[in-house]
mmCIF file of C-alpha atoms in Angstrom:
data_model
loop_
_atom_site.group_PDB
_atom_site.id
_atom_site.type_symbol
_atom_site.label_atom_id
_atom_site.label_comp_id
_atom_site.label_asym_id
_atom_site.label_seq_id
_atom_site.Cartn_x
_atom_site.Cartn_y
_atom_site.Cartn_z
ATOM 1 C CA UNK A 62 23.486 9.146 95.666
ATOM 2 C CA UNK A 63 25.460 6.167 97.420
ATOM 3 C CA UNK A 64 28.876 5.785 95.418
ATOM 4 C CA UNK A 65 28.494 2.687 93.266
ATOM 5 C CA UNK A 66 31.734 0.449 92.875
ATOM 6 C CA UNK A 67 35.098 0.123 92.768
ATOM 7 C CA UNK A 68 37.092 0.503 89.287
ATOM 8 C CA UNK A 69 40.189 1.277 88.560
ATOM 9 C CA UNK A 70 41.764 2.802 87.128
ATOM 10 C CA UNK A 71 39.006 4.606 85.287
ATOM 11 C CA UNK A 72 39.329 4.958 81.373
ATOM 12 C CA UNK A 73 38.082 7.874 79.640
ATOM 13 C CA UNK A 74 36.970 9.234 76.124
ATOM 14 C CA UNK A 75 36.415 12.398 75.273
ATOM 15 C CA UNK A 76 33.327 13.233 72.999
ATOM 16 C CA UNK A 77 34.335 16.727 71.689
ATOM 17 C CA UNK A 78 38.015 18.380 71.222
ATOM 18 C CA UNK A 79 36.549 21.537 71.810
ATOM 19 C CA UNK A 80 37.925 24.717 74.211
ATOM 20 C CA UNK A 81 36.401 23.335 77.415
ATOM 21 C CA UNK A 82 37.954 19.614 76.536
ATOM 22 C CA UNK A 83 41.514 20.889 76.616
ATOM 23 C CA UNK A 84 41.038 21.800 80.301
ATOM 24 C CA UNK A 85 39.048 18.379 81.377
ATOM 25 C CA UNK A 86 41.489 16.439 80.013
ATOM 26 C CA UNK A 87 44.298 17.465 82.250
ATOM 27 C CA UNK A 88 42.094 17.751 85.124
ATOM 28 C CA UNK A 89 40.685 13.584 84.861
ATOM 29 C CA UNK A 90 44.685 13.024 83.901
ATOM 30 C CA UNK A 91 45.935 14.506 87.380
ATOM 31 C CA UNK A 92 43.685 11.521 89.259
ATOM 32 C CA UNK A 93 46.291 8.993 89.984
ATOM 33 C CA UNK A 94 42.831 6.635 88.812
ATOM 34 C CA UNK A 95 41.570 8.798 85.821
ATOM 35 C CA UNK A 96 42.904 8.445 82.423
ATOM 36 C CA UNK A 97 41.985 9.759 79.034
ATOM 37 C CA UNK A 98 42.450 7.026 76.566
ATOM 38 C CA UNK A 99 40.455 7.421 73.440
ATOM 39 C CA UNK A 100 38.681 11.136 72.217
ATOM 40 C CA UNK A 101 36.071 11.437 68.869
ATOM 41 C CA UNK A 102 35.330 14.787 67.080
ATOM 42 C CA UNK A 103 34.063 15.833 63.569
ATOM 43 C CA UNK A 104 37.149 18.184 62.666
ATOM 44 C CA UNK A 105 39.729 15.259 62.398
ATOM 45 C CA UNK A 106 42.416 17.621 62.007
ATOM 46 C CA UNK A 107 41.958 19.249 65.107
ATOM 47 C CA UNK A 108 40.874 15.534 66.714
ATOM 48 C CA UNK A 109 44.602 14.653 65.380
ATOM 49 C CA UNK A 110 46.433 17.291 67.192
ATOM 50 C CA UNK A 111 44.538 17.197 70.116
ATOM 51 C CA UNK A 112 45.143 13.498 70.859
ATOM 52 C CA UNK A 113 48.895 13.971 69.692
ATOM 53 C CA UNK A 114 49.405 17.168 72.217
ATOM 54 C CA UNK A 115 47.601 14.909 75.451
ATOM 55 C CA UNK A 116 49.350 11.810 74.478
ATOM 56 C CA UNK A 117 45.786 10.296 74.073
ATOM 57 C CA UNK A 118 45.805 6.559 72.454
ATOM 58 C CA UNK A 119 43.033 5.742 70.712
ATOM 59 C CA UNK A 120 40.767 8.276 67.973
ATOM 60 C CA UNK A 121 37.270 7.542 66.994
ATOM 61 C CA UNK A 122 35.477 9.301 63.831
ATOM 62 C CA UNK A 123 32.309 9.142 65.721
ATOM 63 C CA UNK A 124 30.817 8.885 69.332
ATOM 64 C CA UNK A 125 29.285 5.489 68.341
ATOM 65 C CA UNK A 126 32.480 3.996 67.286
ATOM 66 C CA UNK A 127 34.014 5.121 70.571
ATOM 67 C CA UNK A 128 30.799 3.522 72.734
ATOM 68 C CA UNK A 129 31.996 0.353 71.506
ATOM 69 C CA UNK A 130 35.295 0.432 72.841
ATOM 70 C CA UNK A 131 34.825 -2.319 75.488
ATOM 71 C CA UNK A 132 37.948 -0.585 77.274
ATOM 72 C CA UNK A 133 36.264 2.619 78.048
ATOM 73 C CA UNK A 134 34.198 2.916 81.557
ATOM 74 C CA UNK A 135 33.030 6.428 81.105
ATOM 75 C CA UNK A 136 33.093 9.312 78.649
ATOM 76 C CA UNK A 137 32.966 13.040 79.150
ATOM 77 C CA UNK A 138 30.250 14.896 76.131
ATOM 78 C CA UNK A 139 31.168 18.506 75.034
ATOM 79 C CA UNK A 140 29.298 18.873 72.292
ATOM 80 C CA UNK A 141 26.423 21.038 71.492
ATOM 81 C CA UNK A 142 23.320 21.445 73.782
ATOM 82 C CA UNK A 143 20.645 19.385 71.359
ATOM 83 C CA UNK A 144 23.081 16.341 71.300
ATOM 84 C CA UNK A 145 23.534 15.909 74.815
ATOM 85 C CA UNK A 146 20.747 13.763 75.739
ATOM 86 C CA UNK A 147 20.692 11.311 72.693
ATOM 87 C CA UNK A 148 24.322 10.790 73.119
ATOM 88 C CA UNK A 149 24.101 10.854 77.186
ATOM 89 C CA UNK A 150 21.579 7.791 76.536
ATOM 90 C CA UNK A 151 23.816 5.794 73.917
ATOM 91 C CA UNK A 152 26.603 5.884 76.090
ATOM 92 C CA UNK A 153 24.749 5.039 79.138
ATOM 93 C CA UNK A 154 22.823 2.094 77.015
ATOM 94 C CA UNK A 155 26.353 1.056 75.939
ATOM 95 C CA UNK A 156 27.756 0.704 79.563
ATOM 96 C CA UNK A 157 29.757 3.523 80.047
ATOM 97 C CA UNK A 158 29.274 6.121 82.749
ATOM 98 C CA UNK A 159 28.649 9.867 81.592
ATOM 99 C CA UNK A 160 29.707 13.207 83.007
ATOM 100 C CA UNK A 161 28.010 15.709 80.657
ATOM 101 C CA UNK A 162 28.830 19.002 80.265
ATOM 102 C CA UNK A 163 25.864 21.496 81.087
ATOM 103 C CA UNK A 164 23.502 22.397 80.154
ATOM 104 C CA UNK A 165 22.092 19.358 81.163
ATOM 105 C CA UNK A 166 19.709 19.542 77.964
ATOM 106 C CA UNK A 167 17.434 21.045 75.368
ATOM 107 C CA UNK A 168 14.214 20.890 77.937
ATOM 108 C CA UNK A 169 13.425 19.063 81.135
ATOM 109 C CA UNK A 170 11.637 16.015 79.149
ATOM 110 C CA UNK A 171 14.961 15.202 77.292
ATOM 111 C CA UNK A 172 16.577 15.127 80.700
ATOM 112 C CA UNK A 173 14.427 13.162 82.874
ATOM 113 C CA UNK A 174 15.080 10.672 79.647
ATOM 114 C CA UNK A 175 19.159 10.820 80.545
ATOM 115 C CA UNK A 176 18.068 10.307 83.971
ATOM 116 C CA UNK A 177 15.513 6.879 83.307
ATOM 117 C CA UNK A 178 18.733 5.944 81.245
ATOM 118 C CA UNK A 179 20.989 6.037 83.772
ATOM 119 C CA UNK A 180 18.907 4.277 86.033
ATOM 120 C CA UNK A 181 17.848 1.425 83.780
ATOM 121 C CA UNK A 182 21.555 1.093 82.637
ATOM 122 C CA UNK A 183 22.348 0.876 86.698
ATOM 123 C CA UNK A 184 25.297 3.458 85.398
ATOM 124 C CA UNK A 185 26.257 7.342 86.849
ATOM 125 C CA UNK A 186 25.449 10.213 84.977
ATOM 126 C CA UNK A 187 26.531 13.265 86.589
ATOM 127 C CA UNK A 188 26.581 17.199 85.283
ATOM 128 C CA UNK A 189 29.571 18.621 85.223
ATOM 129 C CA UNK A 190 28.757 21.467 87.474
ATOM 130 C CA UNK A 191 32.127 23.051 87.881
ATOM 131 C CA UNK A 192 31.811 25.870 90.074
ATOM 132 C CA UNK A 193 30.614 23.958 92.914
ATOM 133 C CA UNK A 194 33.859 22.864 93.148
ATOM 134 C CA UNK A 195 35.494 26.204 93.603
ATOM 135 C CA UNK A 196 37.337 26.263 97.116
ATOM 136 C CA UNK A 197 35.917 29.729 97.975
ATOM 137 C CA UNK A 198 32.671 28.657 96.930
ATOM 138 C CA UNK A 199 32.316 25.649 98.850
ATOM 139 C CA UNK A 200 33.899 27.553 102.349
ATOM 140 C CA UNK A 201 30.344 29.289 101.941
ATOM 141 C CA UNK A 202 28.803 26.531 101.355
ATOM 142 C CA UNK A 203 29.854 24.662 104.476
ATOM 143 C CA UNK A 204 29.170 28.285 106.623
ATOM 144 C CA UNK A 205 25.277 27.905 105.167
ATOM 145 C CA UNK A 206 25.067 24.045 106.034
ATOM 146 C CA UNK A 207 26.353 25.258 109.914
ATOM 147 C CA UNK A 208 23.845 27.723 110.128
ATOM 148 C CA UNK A 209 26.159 30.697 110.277
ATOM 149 C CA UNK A 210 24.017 32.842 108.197
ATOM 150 C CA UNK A 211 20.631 31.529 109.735
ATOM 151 C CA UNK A 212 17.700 31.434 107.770
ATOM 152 C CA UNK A 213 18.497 32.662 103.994
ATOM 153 C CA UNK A 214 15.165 34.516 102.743
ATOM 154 C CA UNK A 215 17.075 36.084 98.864
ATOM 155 C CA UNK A 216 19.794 35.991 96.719
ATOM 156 C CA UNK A 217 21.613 37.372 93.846
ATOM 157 C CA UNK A 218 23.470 35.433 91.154
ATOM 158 C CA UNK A 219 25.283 37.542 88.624
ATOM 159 C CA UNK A 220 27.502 36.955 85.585
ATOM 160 C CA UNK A 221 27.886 39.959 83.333
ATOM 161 C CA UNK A 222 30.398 39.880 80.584
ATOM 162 C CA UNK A 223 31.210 43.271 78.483
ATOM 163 C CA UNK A 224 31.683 41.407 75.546
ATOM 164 C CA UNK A 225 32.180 37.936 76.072
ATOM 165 C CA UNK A 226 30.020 36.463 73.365
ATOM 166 C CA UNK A 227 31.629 32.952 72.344
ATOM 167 C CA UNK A 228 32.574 32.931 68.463
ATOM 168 C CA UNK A 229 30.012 34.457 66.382
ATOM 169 C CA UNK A 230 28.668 32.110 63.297
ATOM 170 C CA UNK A 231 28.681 29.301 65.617
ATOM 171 C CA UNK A 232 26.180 26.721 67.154
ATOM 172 C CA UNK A 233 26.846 28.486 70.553
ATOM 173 C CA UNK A 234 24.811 31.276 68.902
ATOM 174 C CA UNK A 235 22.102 28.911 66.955
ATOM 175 C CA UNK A 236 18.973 28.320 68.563
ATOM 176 C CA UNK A 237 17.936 24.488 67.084
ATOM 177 C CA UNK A 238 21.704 23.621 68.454
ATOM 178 C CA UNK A 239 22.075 25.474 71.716
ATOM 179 C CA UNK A 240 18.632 26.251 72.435
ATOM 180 C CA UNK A 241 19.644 29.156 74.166
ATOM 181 C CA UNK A 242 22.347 31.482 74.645
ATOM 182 C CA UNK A 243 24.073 33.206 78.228
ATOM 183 C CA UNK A 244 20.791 31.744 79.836
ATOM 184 C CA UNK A 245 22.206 28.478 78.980
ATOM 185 C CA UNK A 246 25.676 28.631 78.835
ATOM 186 C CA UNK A 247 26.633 30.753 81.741
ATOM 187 C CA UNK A 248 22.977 31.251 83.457
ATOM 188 C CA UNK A 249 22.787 27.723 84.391
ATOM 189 C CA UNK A 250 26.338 27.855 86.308
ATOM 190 C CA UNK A 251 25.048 30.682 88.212
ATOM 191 C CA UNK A 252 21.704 29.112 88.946
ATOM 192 C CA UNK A 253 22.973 26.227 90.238
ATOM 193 C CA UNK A 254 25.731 27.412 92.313
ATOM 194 C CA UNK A 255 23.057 29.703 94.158
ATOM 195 C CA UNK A 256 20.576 27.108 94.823
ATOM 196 C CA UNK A 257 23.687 24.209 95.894
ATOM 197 C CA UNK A 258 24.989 26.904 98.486
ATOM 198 C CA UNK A 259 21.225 27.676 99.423
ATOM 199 C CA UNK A 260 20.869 24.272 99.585
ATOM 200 C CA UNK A 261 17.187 25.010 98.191
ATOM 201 C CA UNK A 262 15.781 23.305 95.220
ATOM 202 C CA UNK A 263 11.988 23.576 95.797
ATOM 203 C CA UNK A 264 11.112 26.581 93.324
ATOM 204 C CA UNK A 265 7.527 27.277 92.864
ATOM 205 C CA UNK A 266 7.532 30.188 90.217
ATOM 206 C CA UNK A 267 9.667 32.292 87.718
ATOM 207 C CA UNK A 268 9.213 35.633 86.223
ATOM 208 C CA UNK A 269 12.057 36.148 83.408
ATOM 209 C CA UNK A 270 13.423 38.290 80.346
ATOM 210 C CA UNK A 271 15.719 37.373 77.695
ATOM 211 C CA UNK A 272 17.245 40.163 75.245
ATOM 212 C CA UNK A 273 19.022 39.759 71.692
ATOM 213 C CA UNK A 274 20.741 43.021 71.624
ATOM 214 C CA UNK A 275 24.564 42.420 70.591
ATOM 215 C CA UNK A 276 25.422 38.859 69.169
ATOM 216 C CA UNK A 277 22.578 39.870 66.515
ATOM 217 C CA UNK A 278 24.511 42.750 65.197
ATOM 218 C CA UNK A 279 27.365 40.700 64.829
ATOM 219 C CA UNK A 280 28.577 42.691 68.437
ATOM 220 C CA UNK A 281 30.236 41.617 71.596
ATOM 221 C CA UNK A 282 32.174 38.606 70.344
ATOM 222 C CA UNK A 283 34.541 37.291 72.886
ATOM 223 C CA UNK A 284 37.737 35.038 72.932
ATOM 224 C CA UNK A 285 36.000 31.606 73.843
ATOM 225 C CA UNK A 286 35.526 28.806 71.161
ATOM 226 C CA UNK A 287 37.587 26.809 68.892
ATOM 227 C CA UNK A 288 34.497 26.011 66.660
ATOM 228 C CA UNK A 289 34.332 26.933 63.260
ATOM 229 C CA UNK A 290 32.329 29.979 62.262
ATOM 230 C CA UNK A 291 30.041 28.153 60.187
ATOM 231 C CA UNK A 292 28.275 31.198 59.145
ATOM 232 C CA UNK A 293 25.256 30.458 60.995
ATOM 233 C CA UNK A 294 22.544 33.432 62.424
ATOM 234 C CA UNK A 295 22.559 34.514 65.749
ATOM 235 C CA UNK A 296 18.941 33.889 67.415
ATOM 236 C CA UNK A 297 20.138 33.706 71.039
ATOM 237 C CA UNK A 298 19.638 35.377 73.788
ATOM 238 C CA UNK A 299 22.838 37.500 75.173
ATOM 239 C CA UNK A 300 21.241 38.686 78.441
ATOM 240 C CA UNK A 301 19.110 37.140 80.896
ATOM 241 C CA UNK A 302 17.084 37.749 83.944
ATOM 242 C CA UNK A 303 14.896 35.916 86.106
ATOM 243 C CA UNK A 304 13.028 36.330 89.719
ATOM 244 C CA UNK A 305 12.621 32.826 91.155
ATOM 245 C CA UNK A 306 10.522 32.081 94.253
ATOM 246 C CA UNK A 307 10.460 28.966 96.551
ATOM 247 C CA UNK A 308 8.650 26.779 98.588
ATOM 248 C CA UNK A 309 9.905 28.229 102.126
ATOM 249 C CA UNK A 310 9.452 32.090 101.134
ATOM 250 C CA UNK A 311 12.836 32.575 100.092
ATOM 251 C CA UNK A 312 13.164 34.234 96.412
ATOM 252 C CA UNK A 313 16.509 34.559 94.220
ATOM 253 C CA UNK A 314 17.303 37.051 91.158
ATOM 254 C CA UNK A 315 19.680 36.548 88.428
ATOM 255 C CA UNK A 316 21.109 37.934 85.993
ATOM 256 C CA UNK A 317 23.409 37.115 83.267
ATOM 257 C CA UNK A 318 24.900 38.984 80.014
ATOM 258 C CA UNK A 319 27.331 37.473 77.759
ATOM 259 C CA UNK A 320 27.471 41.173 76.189
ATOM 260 C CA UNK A 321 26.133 44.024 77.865
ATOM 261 C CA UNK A 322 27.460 47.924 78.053
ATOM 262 C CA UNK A 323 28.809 48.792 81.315
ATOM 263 C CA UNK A 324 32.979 49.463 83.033
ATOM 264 C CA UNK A 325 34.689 46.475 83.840
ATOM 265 C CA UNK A 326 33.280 42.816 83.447
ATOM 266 C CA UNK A 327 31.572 41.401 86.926
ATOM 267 C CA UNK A 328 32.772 37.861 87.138
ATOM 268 C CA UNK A 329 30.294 35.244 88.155
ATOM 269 C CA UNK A 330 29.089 36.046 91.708
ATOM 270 C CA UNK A 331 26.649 34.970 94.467
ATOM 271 C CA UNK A 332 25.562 37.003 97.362
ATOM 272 C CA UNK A 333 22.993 35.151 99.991
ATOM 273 C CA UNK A 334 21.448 37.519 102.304
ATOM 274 C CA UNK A 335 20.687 35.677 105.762
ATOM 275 C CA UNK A 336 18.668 36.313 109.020
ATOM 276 C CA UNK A 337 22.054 35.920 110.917
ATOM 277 C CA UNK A 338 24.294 36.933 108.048
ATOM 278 C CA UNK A 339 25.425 37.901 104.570
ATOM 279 C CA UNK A 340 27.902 36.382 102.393
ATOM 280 C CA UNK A 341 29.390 36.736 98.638
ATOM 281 C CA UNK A 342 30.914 33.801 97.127
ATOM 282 C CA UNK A 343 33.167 35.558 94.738
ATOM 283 C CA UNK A 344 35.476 36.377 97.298
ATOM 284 C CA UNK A 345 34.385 34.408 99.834
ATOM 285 C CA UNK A 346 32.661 36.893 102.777
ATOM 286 C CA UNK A 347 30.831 36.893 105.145
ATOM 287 C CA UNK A 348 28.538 39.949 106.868
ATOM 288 C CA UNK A 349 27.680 40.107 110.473
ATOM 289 C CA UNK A 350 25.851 43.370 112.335
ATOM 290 C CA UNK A 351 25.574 43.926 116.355
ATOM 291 C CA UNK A 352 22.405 44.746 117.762
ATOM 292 C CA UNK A 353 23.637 48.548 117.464
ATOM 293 C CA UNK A 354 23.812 47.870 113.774
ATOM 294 C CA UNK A 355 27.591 47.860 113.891
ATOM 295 C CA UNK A 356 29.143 45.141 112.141
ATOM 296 C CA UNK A 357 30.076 42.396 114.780
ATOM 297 C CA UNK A 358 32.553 40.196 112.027
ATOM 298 C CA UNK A 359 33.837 37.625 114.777
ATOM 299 C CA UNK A 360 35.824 34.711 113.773
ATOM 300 C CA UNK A 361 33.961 31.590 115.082
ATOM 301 C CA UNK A 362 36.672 31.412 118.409
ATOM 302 C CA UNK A 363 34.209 34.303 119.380
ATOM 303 C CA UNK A 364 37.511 37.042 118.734
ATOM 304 C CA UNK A 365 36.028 39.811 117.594
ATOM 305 C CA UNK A 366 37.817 41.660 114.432
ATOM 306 C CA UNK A 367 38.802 45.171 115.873
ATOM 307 C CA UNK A 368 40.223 46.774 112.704
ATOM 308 C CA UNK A 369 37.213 49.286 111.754
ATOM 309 C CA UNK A 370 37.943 48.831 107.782
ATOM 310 C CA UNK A 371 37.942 45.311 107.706
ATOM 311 C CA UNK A 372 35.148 45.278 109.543
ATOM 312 C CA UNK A 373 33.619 48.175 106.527
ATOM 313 C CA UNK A 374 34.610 44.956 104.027
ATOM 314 C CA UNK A 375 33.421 42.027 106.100
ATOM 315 C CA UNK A 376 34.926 39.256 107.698
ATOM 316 C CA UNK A 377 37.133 37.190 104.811
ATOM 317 C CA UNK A 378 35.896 33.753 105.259
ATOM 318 C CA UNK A 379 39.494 32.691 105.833
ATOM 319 C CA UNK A 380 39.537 33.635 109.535
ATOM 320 C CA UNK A 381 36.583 31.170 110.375
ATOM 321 C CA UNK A 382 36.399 28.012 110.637
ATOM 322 C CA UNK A 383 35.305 26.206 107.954
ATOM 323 C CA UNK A 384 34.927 22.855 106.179
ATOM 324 C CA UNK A 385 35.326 22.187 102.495
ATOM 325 C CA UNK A 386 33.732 19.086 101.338
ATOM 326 C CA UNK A 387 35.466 18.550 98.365
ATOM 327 C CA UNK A 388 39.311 19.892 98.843
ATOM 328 C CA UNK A 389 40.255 18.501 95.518
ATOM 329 C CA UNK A 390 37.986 21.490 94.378
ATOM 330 C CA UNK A 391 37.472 19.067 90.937
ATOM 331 C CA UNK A 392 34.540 17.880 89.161
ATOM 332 C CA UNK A 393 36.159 14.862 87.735
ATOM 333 C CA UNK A 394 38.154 13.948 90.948
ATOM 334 C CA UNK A 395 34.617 13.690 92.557
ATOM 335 C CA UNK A 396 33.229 11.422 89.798
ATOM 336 C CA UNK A 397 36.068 9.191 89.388
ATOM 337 C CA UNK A 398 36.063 8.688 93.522
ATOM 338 C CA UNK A 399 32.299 8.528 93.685
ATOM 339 C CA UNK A 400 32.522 5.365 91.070
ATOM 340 C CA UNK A 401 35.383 3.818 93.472
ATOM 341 C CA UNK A 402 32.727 4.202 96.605
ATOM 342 C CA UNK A 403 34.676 6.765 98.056
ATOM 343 C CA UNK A 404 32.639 9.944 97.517
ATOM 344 C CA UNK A 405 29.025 11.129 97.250
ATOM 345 C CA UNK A 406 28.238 12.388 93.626
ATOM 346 C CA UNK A 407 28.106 15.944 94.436
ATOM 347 C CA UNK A 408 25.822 16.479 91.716
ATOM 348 C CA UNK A 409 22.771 14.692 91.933
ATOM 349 C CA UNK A 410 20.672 14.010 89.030
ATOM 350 C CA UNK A 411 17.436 15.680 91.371
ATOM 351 C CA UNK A 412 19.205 18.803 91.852
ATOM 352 C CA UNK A 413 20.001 18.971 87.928
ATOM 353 C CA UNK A 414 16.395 18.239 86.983
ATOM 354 C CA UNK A 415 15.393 21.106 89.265
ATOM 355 C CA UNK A 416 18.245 23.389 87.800
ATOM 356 C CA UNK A 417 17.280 22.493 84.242
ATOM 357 C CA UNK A 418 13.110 23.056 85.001
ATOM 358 C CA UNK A 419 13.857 26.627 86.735
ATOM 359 C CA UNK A 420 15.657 26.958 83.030
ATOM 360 C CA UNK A 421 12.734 25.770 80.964
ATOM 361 C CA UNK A 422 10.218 28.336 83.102
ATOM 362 C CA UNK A 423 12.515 31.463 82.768
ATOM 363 C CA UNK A 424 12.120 30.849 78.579
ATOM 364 C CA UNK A 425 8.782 30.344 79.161
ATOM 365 C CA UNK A 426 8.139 33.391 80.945
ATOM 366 C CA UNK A 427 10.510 35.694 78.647
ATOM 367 C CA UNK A 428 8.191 34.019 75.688
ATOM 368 C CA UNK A 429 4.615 34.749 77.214
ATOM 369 C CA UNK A 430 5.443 37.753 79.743
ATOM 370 C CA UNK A 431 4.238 35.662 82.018
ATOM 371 C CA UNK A 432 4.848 34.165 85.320
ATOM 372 C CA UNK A 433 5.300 30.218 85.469
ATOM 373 C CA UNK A 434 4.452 27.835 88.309
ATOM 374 C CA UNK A 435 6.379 25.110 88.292
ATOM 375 C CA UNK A 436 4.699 23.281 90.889
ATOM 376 C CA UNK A 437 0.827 23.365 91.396
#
């Protein structure tokens, strides 16, 4: 997507005081052209103290309220999953641009709605797809785009927690409110951070498995959420897995937990496997082997690494040379310069569509035990 026009600077309001909006707000606030100005949330209390810690000006008792603040240009929605697309659309309808906080929504048909919003309304809506911003994670990124790692045929996306449930008696845990549970909330970062740095979003078919093992048992809570336990059953999933397959042969596994037994967590991860090279995200890495089956880790001046345990751990991304594409490594900073022409969205509403049907097909499977084609 082109970027659209010049404004600044650009006003915010936040839709949702919740744990994730205490870390957006200081991110749009460190853009010398982003500014939070108004916020809305059911708890006023905590709506209060929230605007009264970040200085904000303005309150709203409702998202609607806050739509008609002519003094707004775009608002950022954290609430949860089965109000993202009605809201999305209000706020689009009313003029403002949206970044929405993933998962984009409850199915693919409420989201292509957000998207024929957006376009109708001639306003950005973008998915607030944070860890493509991550500087390690983009350093692969610009190695795949190069060609470094030649033709990438699988990878693995992984994000198990130990217990890292979010607050128990919640909506995160509710099915008619999040719809799901890790598949959602942490499964979709995964999923589309592997297929961005794959730069692949032409999936054909998913096999997948969800499991309510923990969070049902009132097990594996973890420190995230500032919503109030509300008392309400746990009918998520808290693990998922999924085999994906594309249009060009390649294939992808993931697998997420938000509560699983095992040692220490493993933090979210990507490793691409390549016909010229292997890479993990989380460290940045990359894998090279001679013809001999030695590894051959050269930096890209052609100087080969010499020290025989480096060379065991791979070549740390840091002595090649590499581009990053977004070195503000921020979400925001990427909206608010894509809406003053300077940027391409980095997020395209295509990709997210694609992201949000792979989503849709891995429930389907786990449902039916069956594969799903989503293409014919």
């Amino acid at each position: 997507m082109k970027p659209v026009k010049v404004l600044k600077p650009i006003r915010f309001g936040l839709i949702g005081t919740g744990h994730v909006a205490h870390y957006c707000v200081e991110e749009i606030n460190r853009h010398p052209d982003g500014v939070v100005v108004a916020a809305c949330a059911r708890n006023a209390e905590r709506l209060a103290t929230f605007c009264k810690d970040f200085a904000i000006e303005r309150s709203y008792p409702s998202a609607t309220a806050l739509f008609e603040d002519d003094e707004i240009d775009a608002v950022y929605i954290a609430l949860p999953t089965h109000l993202h697309a009605s809201l999305a659309i209000q706020a689009l309808e009313a003029g403002k641009h949206v970044v929405l906080e993933k998962p984009f929504a409850m199915n693919v048909a409420e989201a292509e709605a957000v998207v024929a919003a957006a376009d109708a309304s001639g306003r950005v809506c973008m998915l607030g797809m944070n860890q493509r911003f991550v500087e390690d994670h983009q350093k692969i990124r610009s190695l795949v785009q190069r060609g470094v790692l030649g033709d990438i045929y699988h990878a693995k996306a992984v994000w198990l927690r130990r217990a890292g449930i979010p607050k128990l008696g919640t909506w995160f845990g509710h099915k008619t409110l999040a719809g799901h549970g890790s598949l959602y909330d942490i499964g979709v970062h995964m999923l589309d951070l592997c297929l961005y740095t794959m730069n692949n979003f032409e999936p054909i078919s998913v096999s997948g498995v969800t499991y309510t093992k923990f969070g049902n048992r009132g097990l594996g809570e973890g420190g995230w959420g500032y919503s109030e336990n509300e008392g309400l059953v746990f009918d998520v999933d808290d693990f998922a897995s999924a085999f994906i397959r594309f249009a060009n042969g390649a294939t992808v596994t993931l697998d997420v937990a938000w509560a699983c037994h095992q040692g220490d967590d493993q933090p979210p991860n990507v490793t691409l496997y390549g016909t010229e090279g292997g890479a993990t995200l989380n460290p940045a890495a990359l894998f090279r082997n001679d013809a001999e089956g030695g590894n051959d880790d050269k930096n890209e001046g052609g100087n080969e690494n010499k020290n025989n345990d480096e060379n065991k751990e791979g070549a740390l991304v840091d002595t090649l040379s590499h581009e990053v594409e977004f070195s503000h490594c921020s979400r925001f900073a990427n909206f608010i310069n894509h809406l003053q022409g300077k940027e391409a969205l980095c997020v395209t509403a295509q990709q997210a569509l694609v992201v949000q049907t792979i989503l849709d097909g891995i429930a389907q499977s786990a449902a039916t035990g069956r594969e799903v084609r989503l293409q014919p």
